[in-house]
mmCIF file with all atom_site columns, C-alpha atoms and ligand atoms in Angstrom:
data_model
loop_
_atom_site.group_PDB
_atom_site.id
_atom_site.type_symbol
_atom_site.label_atom_id
_atom_site.label_alt_id
_atom_site.label_comp_id
_atom_site.label_asym_id
_atom_site.label_entity_id
_atom_site.label_seq_id
_atom_site.pdbx_PDB_ins_code
_atom_site.Cartn_x
_atom_site.Cartn_y
_atom_site.Cartn_z
_atom_site.occupancy
_atom_site.B_iso_or_equiv
_atom_site.pdbx_formal_charge
_atom_site.auth_seq_id
_atom_site.auth_comp_id
_atom_site.auth_asym_id
_atom_site.auth_atom_id
_atom_site.pdbx_PDB_model_num
ATOM   1   C CA  . UNK A 1 1   ? 31.516 16.978 15.266  1.00 0.00 ? 15  UNK A CA  1
ATOM   2   C CA  . UNK A 1 2   ? 34.365 18.852 14.163  1.00 0.00 ? 16  UNK A CA  1
ATOM   3   C CA  . UNK A 1 3   ? 35.143 17.017 11.153  1.00 0.00 ? 17  UNK A CA  1
ATOM   4   C CA  . UNK A 1 4   ? 31.834 15.859 9.890   1.00 0.00 ? 18  UNK A CA  1
ATOM   5   C CA  . UNK A 1 5   ? 30.454 17.604 6.446   1.00 0.00 ? 19  UNK A CA  1
ATOM   6   C CA  . UNK A 1 6   ? 26.775 17.717 7.750   1.00 0.00 ? 20  UNK A CA  1
ATOM   7   C CA  . UNK A 1 7   ? 27.951 19.369 10.892  1.00 0.00 ? 21  UNK A CA  1
ATOM   8   C CA  . UNK A 1 8   ? 29.985 21.795 8.898   1.00 0.00 ? 22  UNK A CA  1
ATOM   9   C CA  . UNK A 1 9   ? 26.953 22.408 6.764   1.00 0.00 ? 23  UNK A CA  1
ATOM   10  C CA  . UNK A 1 10  ? 24.665 22.735 9.840   1.00 0.00 ? 24  UNK A CA  1
ATOM   11  C CA  . UNK A 1 11  ? 27.056 25.335 11.308  1.00 0.00 ? 25  UNK A CA  1
ATOM   12  C CA  . UNK A 1 12  ? 27.183 27.356 8.355   1.00 0.00 ? 26  UNK A CA  1
ATOM   13  C CA  . UNK A 1 13  ? 30.846 26.729 7.811   1.00 0.00 ? 27  UNK A CA  1
ATOM   14  C CA  . UNK A 1 14  ? 30.042 24.880 4.401   1.00 0.00 ? 28  UNK A CA  1
ATOM   15  C CA  . UNK A 1 15  ? 27.529 26.736 2.040   1.00 0.00 ? 29  UNK A CA  1
ATOM   16  C CA  . UNK A 1 16  ? 24.346 24.720 0.926   1.00 0.00 ? 30  UNK A CA  1
ATOM   17  C CA  . UNK A 1 17  ? 21.143 25.673 -0.764  1.00 0.00 ? 31  UNK A CA  1
ATOM   18  C CA  . UNK A 1 18  ? 18.973 25.791 2.115   1.00 0.00 ? 32  UNK A CA  1
ATOM   19  C CA  . UNK A 1 19  ? 15.226 25.273 2.075   1.00 0.00 ? 33  UNK A CA  1
ATOM   20  C CA  . UNK A 1 20  ? 14.329 25.126 5.795   1.00 0.00 ? 34  UNK A CA  1
ATOM   21  C CA  . UNK A 1 21  ? 16.221 25.838 8.998   1.00 0.00 ? 35  UNK A CA  1
ATOM   22  C CA  . UNK A 1 22  ? 15.098 26.057 12.736  1.00 0.00 ? 36  UNK A CA  1
ATOM   23  C CA  . UNK A 1 23  ? 16.953 25.375 15.976  1.00 0.00 ? 37  UNK A CA  1
ATOM   24  C CA  . UNK A 1 24  ? 17.176 21.872 15.699  1.00 0.00 ? 38  UNK A CA  1
ATOM   25  C CA  . UNK A 1 25  ? 16.528 21.195 11.867  1.00 0.00 ? 39  UNK A CA  1
ATOM   26  C CA  . UNK A 1 26  ? 18.302 22.002 8.603   1.00 0.00 ? 40  UNK A CA  1
ATOM   27  C CA  . UNK A 1 27  ? 16.770 20.963 5.209   1.00 0.00 ? 41  UNK A CA  1
ATOM   28  C CA  . UNK A 1 28  ? 18.952 21.572 1.915   1.00 0.00 ? 42  UNK A CA  1
ATOM   29  C CA  . UNK A 1 29  ? 19.235 20.573 -1.502  1.00 0.00 ? 43  UNK A CA  1
ATOM   30  C CA  . UNK A 1 30  ? 21.593 17.417 -2.372  1.00 0.00 ? 44  UNK A CA  1
ATOM   31  C CA  . UNK A 1 31  ? 24.735 18.288 -4.363  1.00 0.00 ? 45  UNK A CA  1
ATOM   32  C CA  . UNK A 1 32  ? 24.061 15.466 -6.574  1.00 0.00 ? 46  UNK A CA  1
ATOM   33  C CA  . UNK A 1 33  ? 20.441 15.527 -6.948  1.00 0.00 ? 47  UNK A CA  1
ATOM   34  C CA  . UNK A 1 34  ? 18.860 11.953 -8.340  1.00 0.00 ? 48  UNK A CA  1
ATOM   35  C CA  . UNK A 1 35  ? 15.576 12.999 -8.787  1.00 0.00 ? 49  UNK A CA  1
ATOM   36  C CA  . UNK A 1 36  ? 13.839 16.602 -9.901  1.00 0.00 ? 50  UNK A CA  1
ATOM   37  C CA  . UNK A 1 37  ? 13.358 17.288 -5.996  1.00 0.00 ? 51  UNK A CA  1
ATOM   38  C CA  . UNK A 1 38  ? 15.840 16.027 -3.809  1.00 0.00 ? 52  UNK A CA  1
ATOM   39  C CA  . UNK A 1 39  ? 16.287 17.495 -0.328  1.00 0.00 ? 53  UNK A CA  1
ATOM   40  C CA  . UNK A 1 40  ? 18.154 16.482 2.564   1.00 0.00 ? 54  UNK A CA  1
ATOM   41  C CA  . UNK A 1 41  ? 16.762 16.713 5.941   1.00 0.00 ? 55  UNK A CA  1
ATOM   42  C CA  . UNK A 1 42  ? 19.152 16.435 8.958   1.00 0.00 ? 56  UNK A CA  1
ATOM   43  C CA  . UNK A 1 43  ? 19.292 17.197 12.644  1.00 0.00 ? 57  UNK A CA  1
ATOM   44  C CA  . UNK A 1 44  ? 21.822 19.869 13.462  1.00 0.00 ? 58  UNK A CA  1
ATOM   45  C CA  . UNK A 1 45  ? 23.128 17.512 16.273  1.00 0.00 ? 59  UNK A CA  1
ATOM   46  C CA  . UNK A 1 46  ? 25.201 14.888 15.183  1.00 0.00 ? 60  UNK A CA  1
ATOM   47  C CA  . UNK A 1 47  ? 24.002 11.242 15.208  1.00 0.00 ? 61  UNK A CA  1
ATOM   48  C CA  . UNK A 1 48  ? 25.801 9.012  12.681  1.00 0.00 ? 62  UNK A CA  1
ATOM   49  C CA  . UNK A 1 49  ? 22.879 7.326  11.557  1.00 0.00 ? 63  UNK A CA  1
ATOM   50  C CA  . UNK A 1 50  ? 19.600 5.475  12.242  1.00 0.00 ? 64  UNK A CA  1
ATOM   51  C CA  . UNK A 1 51  ? 21.588 3.095  14.259  1.00 0.00 ? 65  UNK A CA  1
ATOM   52  C CA  . UNK A 1 52  ? 22.727 5.657  16.656  1.00 0.00 ? 66  UNK A CA  1
ATOM   53  C CA  . UNK A 1 53  ? 19.461 7.366  18.093  1.00 0.00 ? 67  UNK A CA  1
ATOM   54  C CA  . UNK A 1 54  ? 19.740 6.458  21.689  1.00 0.00 ? 68  UNK A CA  1
ATOM   55  C CA  . UNK A 1 55  ? 20.090 9.980  22.900  1.00 0.00 ? 69  UNK A CA  1
ATOM   56  C CA  . UNK A 1 56  ? 17.775 11.604 20.162  1.00 0.00 ? 70  UNK A CA  1
ATOM   57  C CA  . UNK A 1 57  ? 14.898 12.472 21.629  1.00 0.00 ? 71  UNK A CA  1
ATOM   58  C CA  . UNK A 1 58  ? 11.474 11.293 20.264  1.00 0.00 ? 72  UNK A CA  1
ATOM   59  C CA  . UNK A 1 59  ? 10.598 15.020 19.524  1.00 0.00 ? 73  UNK A CA  1
ATOM   60  C CA  . UNK A 1 60  ? 13.381 15.500 17.407  1.00 0.00 ? 74  UNK A CA  1
ATOM   61  C CA  . UNK A 1 61  ? 12.720 12.306 15.161  1.00 0.00 ? 75  UNK A CA  1
ATOM   62  C CA  . UNK A 1 62  ? 9.216  13.105 15.101  1.00 0.00 ? 76  UNK A CA  1
ATOM   63  C CA  . UNK A 1 63  ? 10.161 16.913 14.155  1.00 0.00 ? 77  UNK A CA  1
ATOM   64  C CA  . UNK A 1 64  ? 12.124 15.607 11.261  1.00 0.00 ? 78  UNK A CA  1
ATOM   65  C CA  . UNK A 1 65  ? 9.617  13.390 9.657   1.00 0.00 ? 79  UNK A CA  1
ATOM   66  C CA  . UNK A 1 66  ? 7.089  16.089 10.131  1.00 0.00 ? 80  UNK A CA  1
ATOM   67  C CA  . UNK A 1 67  ? 9.477  18.697 8.492   1.00 0.00 ? 81  UNK A CA  1
ATOM   68  C CA  . UNK A 1 68  ? 10.079 16.373 5.548   1.00 0.00 ? 82  UNK A CA  1
ATOM   69  C CA  . UNK A 1 69  ? 6.312  16.625 4.869   1.00 0.00 ? 83  UNK A CA  1
ATOM   70  C CA  . UNK A 1 70  ? 6.159  20.028 5.356   1.00 0.00 ? 84  UNK A CA  1
ATOM   71  C CA  . UNK A 1 71  ? 9.167  20.412 2.764   1.00 0.00 ? 85  UNK A CA  1
ATOM   72  C CA  . UNK A 1 72  ? 7.355  18.106 0.551   1.00 0.00 ? 86  UNK A CA  1
ATOM   73  C CA  . UNK A 1 73  ? 4.421  20.267 0.827   1.00 0.00 ? 87  UNK A CA  1
ATOM   74  C CA  . UNK A 1 74  ? 6.466  23.581 0.185   1.00 0.00 ? 88  UNK A CA  1
ATOM   75  C CA  . UNK A 1 75  ? 8.043  22.069 -2.900  1.00 0.00 ? 89  UNK A CA  1
ATOM   76  C CA  . UNK A 1 76  ? 4.920  21.088 -4.486  1.00 0.00 ? 90  UNK A CA  1
ATOM   77  C CA  . UNK A 1 77  ? 5.024  17.261 -4.696  1.00 0.00 ? 91  UNK A CA  1
ATOM   78  C CA  . UNK A 1 78  ? 2.988  16.378 -1.884  1.00 0.00 ? 92  UNK A CA  1
ATOM   79  C CA  . UNK A 1 79  ? -0.052 15.994 -4.247  1.00 0.00 ? 93  UNK A CA  1
ATOM   80  C CA  . UNK A 1 80  ? 2.060  13.757 -6.578  1.00 0.00 ? 94  UNK A CA  1
ATOM   81  C CA  . UNK A 1 81  ? 4.020  11.720 -3.923  1.00 0.00 ? 95  UNK A CA  1
ATOM   82  C CA  . UNK A 1 82  ? 7.393  11.486 -2.870  1.00 0.00 ? 96  UNK A CA  1
ATOM   83  C CA  . UNK A 1 83  ? 9.848  8.967  -1.131  1.00 0.00 ? 97  UNK A CA  1
ATOM   84  C CA  . UNK A 1 84  ? 11.557 9.636  2.128   1.00 0.00 ? 98  UNK A CA  1
ATOM   85  C CA  . UNK A 1 85  ? 14.786 7.249  2.562   1.00 0.00 ? 99  UNK A CA  1
ATOM   86  C CA  . UNK A 1 86  ? 17.445 7.010  5.049   1.00 0.00 ? 100 UNK A CA  1
ATOM   87  C CA  . UNK A 1 87  ? 20.481 5.073  4.186   1.00 0.00 ? 101 UNK A CA  1
ATOM   88  C CA  . UNK A 1 88  ? 22.297 3.171  7.159   1.00 0.00 ? 102 UNK A CA  1
ATOM   89  C CA  . UNK A 1 89  ? 25.570 1.449  6.803   1.00 0.00 ? 103 UNK A CA  1
ATOM   90  C CA  . UNK A 1 90  ? 27.485 -0.068 4.101   1.00 0.00 ? 104 UNK A CA  1
ATOM   91  C CA  . UNK A 1 91  ? 25.252 -2.476 2.437   1.00 0.00 ? 105 UNK A CA  1
ATOM   92  C CA  . UNK A 1 92  ? 22.635 0.640  1.943   1.00 0.00 ? 106 UNK A CA  1
ATOM   93  C CA  . UNK A 1 93  ? 25.622 2.877  0.627   1.00 0.00 ? 107 UNK A CA  1
ATOM   94  C CA  . UNK A 1 94  ? 25.538 5.630  3.316   1.00 0.00 ? 108 UNK A CA  1
ATOM   95  C CA  . UNK A 1 95  ? 28.340 7.680  2.573   1.00 0.00 ? 109 UNK A CA  1
ATOM   96  C CA  . UNK A 1 96  ? 27.716 10.744 5.058   1.00 0.00 ? 110 UNK A CA  1
ATOM   97  C CA  . UNK A 1 97  ? 27.854 9.430  8.746   1.00 0.00 ? 111 UNK A CA  1
ATOM   98  C CA  . UNK A 1 98  ? 25.387 11.946 9.829   1.00 0.00 ? 112 UNK A CA  1
ATOM   99  C CA  . UNK A 1 99  ? 21.766 10.906 10.098  1.00 0.00 ? 113 UNK A CA  1
ATOM   100 C CA  . UNK A 1 100 ? 19.866 12.452 7.106   1.00 0.00 ? 114 UNK A CA  1
ATOM   101 C CA  . UNK A 1 101 ? 16.642 11.524 5.348   1.00 0.00 ? 115 UNK A CA  1
ATOM   102 C CA  . UNK A 1 102 ? 16.566 11.943 1.402   1.00 0.00 ? 116 UNK A CA  1
ATOM   103 C CA  . UNK A 1 103 ? 13.114 13.626 0.186   1.00 0.00 ? 117 UNK A CA  1
ATOM   104 C CA  . UNK A 1 104 ? 12.764 12.362 -3.297  1.00 0.00 ? 118 UNK A CA  1
ATOM   105 C CA  . UNK A 1 105 ? 10.194 13.645 -5.807  1.00 0.00 ? 119 UNK A CA  1
ATOM   106 C CA  . UNK A 1 106 ? 8.916  15.872 -8.522  1.00 0.00 ? 120 UNK A CA  1
ATOM   107 C CA  . UNK A 1 107 ? 9.105  12.946 -11.059 1.00 0.00 ? 121 UNK A CA  1
ATOM   108 C CA  . UNK A 1 108 ? 7.738  9.314  -11.129 1.00 0.00 ? 122 UNK A CA  1
ATOM   109 C CA  . UNK A 1 109 ? 9.804  7.283  -9.157  1.00 0.00 ? 123 UNK A CA  1
ATOM   110 C CA  . UNK A 1 110 ? 10.797 3.889  -9.742  1.00 0.00 ? 124 UNK A CA  1
ATOM   111 C CA  . UNK A 1 111 ? 8.528  0.982  -8.073  1.00 0.00 ? 125 UNK A CA  1
ATOM   112 C CA  . UNK A 1 112 ? 11.701 -0.872 -6.989  1.00 0.00 ? 126 UNK A CA  1
ATOM   113 C CA  . UNK A 1 113 ? 13.537 0.483  -3.675  1.00 0.00 ? 127 UNK A CA  1
ATOM   114 C CA  . UNK A 1 114 ? 16.547 -1.749 -4.132  1.00 0.00 ? 128 UNK A CA  1
HETATM 115 P P1  . DGP B 2 .   ? 24.015 9.054  1.473   1.00 0.00 ? 16  DGP B P1  1
HETATM 116 O O1  . DGP B 2 .   ? 24.745 8.272  0.303   1.00 0.00 ? 16  DGP B O1  1
HETATM 117 O O2  . DGP B 2 .   ? 22.728 8.557  1.813   1.00 0.00 ? 16  DGP B O2  1
HETATM 118 O O3  . DGP B 2 .   ? 24.956 8.933  2.919   1.00 0.00 ? 16  DGP B O3  1
HETATM 119 O O4  . DGP B 2 .   ? 23.877 10.580 1.108   1.00 0.00 ? 16  DGP B O4  1
HETATM 120 C C1  . DGP B 2 .   ? 24.614 11.506 1.223   1.00 0.00 ? 16  DGP B C1  1
HETATM 121 C C2  . DGP B 2 .   ? 24.132 12.501 0.396   1.00 0.00 ? 16  DGP B C2  1
HETATM 122 O O5  . DGP B 2 .   ? 24.846 13.759 0.668   1.00 0.00 ? 16  DGP B O5  1
HETATM 123 C C3  . DGP B 2 .   ? 24.572 12.169 -1.222  1.00 0.00 ? 16  DGP B C3  1
HETATM 124 O O6  . DGP B 2 .   ? 23.128 12.048 -1.933  1.00 0.00 ? 16  DGP B O6  1
HETATM 125 C C4  . DGP B 2 .   ? 25.155 13.534 -1.753  1.00 0.00 ? 16  DGP B C4  1
HETATM 126 C C5  . DGP B 2 .   ? 25.040 14.431 -0.748  1.00 0.00 ? 16  DGP B C5  1
HETATM 127 N N1  . DGP B 2 .   ? 26.293 15.405 -0.478  1.00 0.00 ? 16  DGP B N1  1
HETATM 128 C C6  . DGP B 2 .   ? 27.338 14.947 -0.220  1.00 0.00 ? 16  DGP B C6  1
HETATM 129 N N2  . DGP B 2 .   ? 28.331 15.814 0.159   1.00 0.00 ? 16  DGP B N2  1
HETATM 130 C C7  . DGP B 2 .   ? 27.413 17.267 -0.007  1.00 0.00 ? 16  DGP B C7  1
HETATM 131 C C8  . DGP B 2 .   ? 27.608 18.461 0.090   1.00 0.00 ? 16  DGP B C8  1
HETATM 132 O O7  . DGP B 2 .   ? 28.613 18.911 0.418   1.00 0.00 ? 16  DGP B O7  1
HETATM 133 N N3  . DGP B 2 .   ? 26.736 19.274 -0.086  1.00 0.00 ? 16  DGP B N3  1
HETATM 134 C C9  . DGP B 2 .   ? 25.190 19.025 -0.404  1.00 0.00 ? 16  DGP B C9  1
HETATM 135 N N4  . DGP B 2 .   ? 24.218 19.710 -0.343  1.00 0.00 ? 16  DGP B N4  1
HETATM 136 N N5  . DGP B 2 .   ? 24.958 17.618 -0.591  1.00 0.00 ? 16  DGP B N5  1
HETATM 137 C C10 . DGP B 2 .   ? 26.168 16.845 -0.252  1.00 0.00 ? 16  DGP B C10 1
#
């Protein structure tokens, strides 16, 4: 989508601190990190969020989860643990309308998820 921020990052039109890229998936550091390690994992194709995945392939969705785990491993946080979150809609405070998973770790996280 031409005016989507994460589509622009995926196309290389806006710079990012990239940690992984392949034909379908990009992972880059969040510009406002909320934990010591805070990486965003996105599909390069545009899907607004978890509610709009009818046309997303199962292979892509599985790939996003597998890649998040691989990024956690390469960041060295798989042993200590991490959280994978996708905010969906207003109540969840989704601010960028392009599907993304937050990989959060590198420190002790709260036992509350709200
Ligand atoms: P969410 O609130 O779940 O939609 O998360 C969107 C995240 O995107 C938020 O943690 C901040 C991050 N973000 C917003 N703009 C940029 C940007 O231009 N670059 C990077 N790297 N991250 C961004």
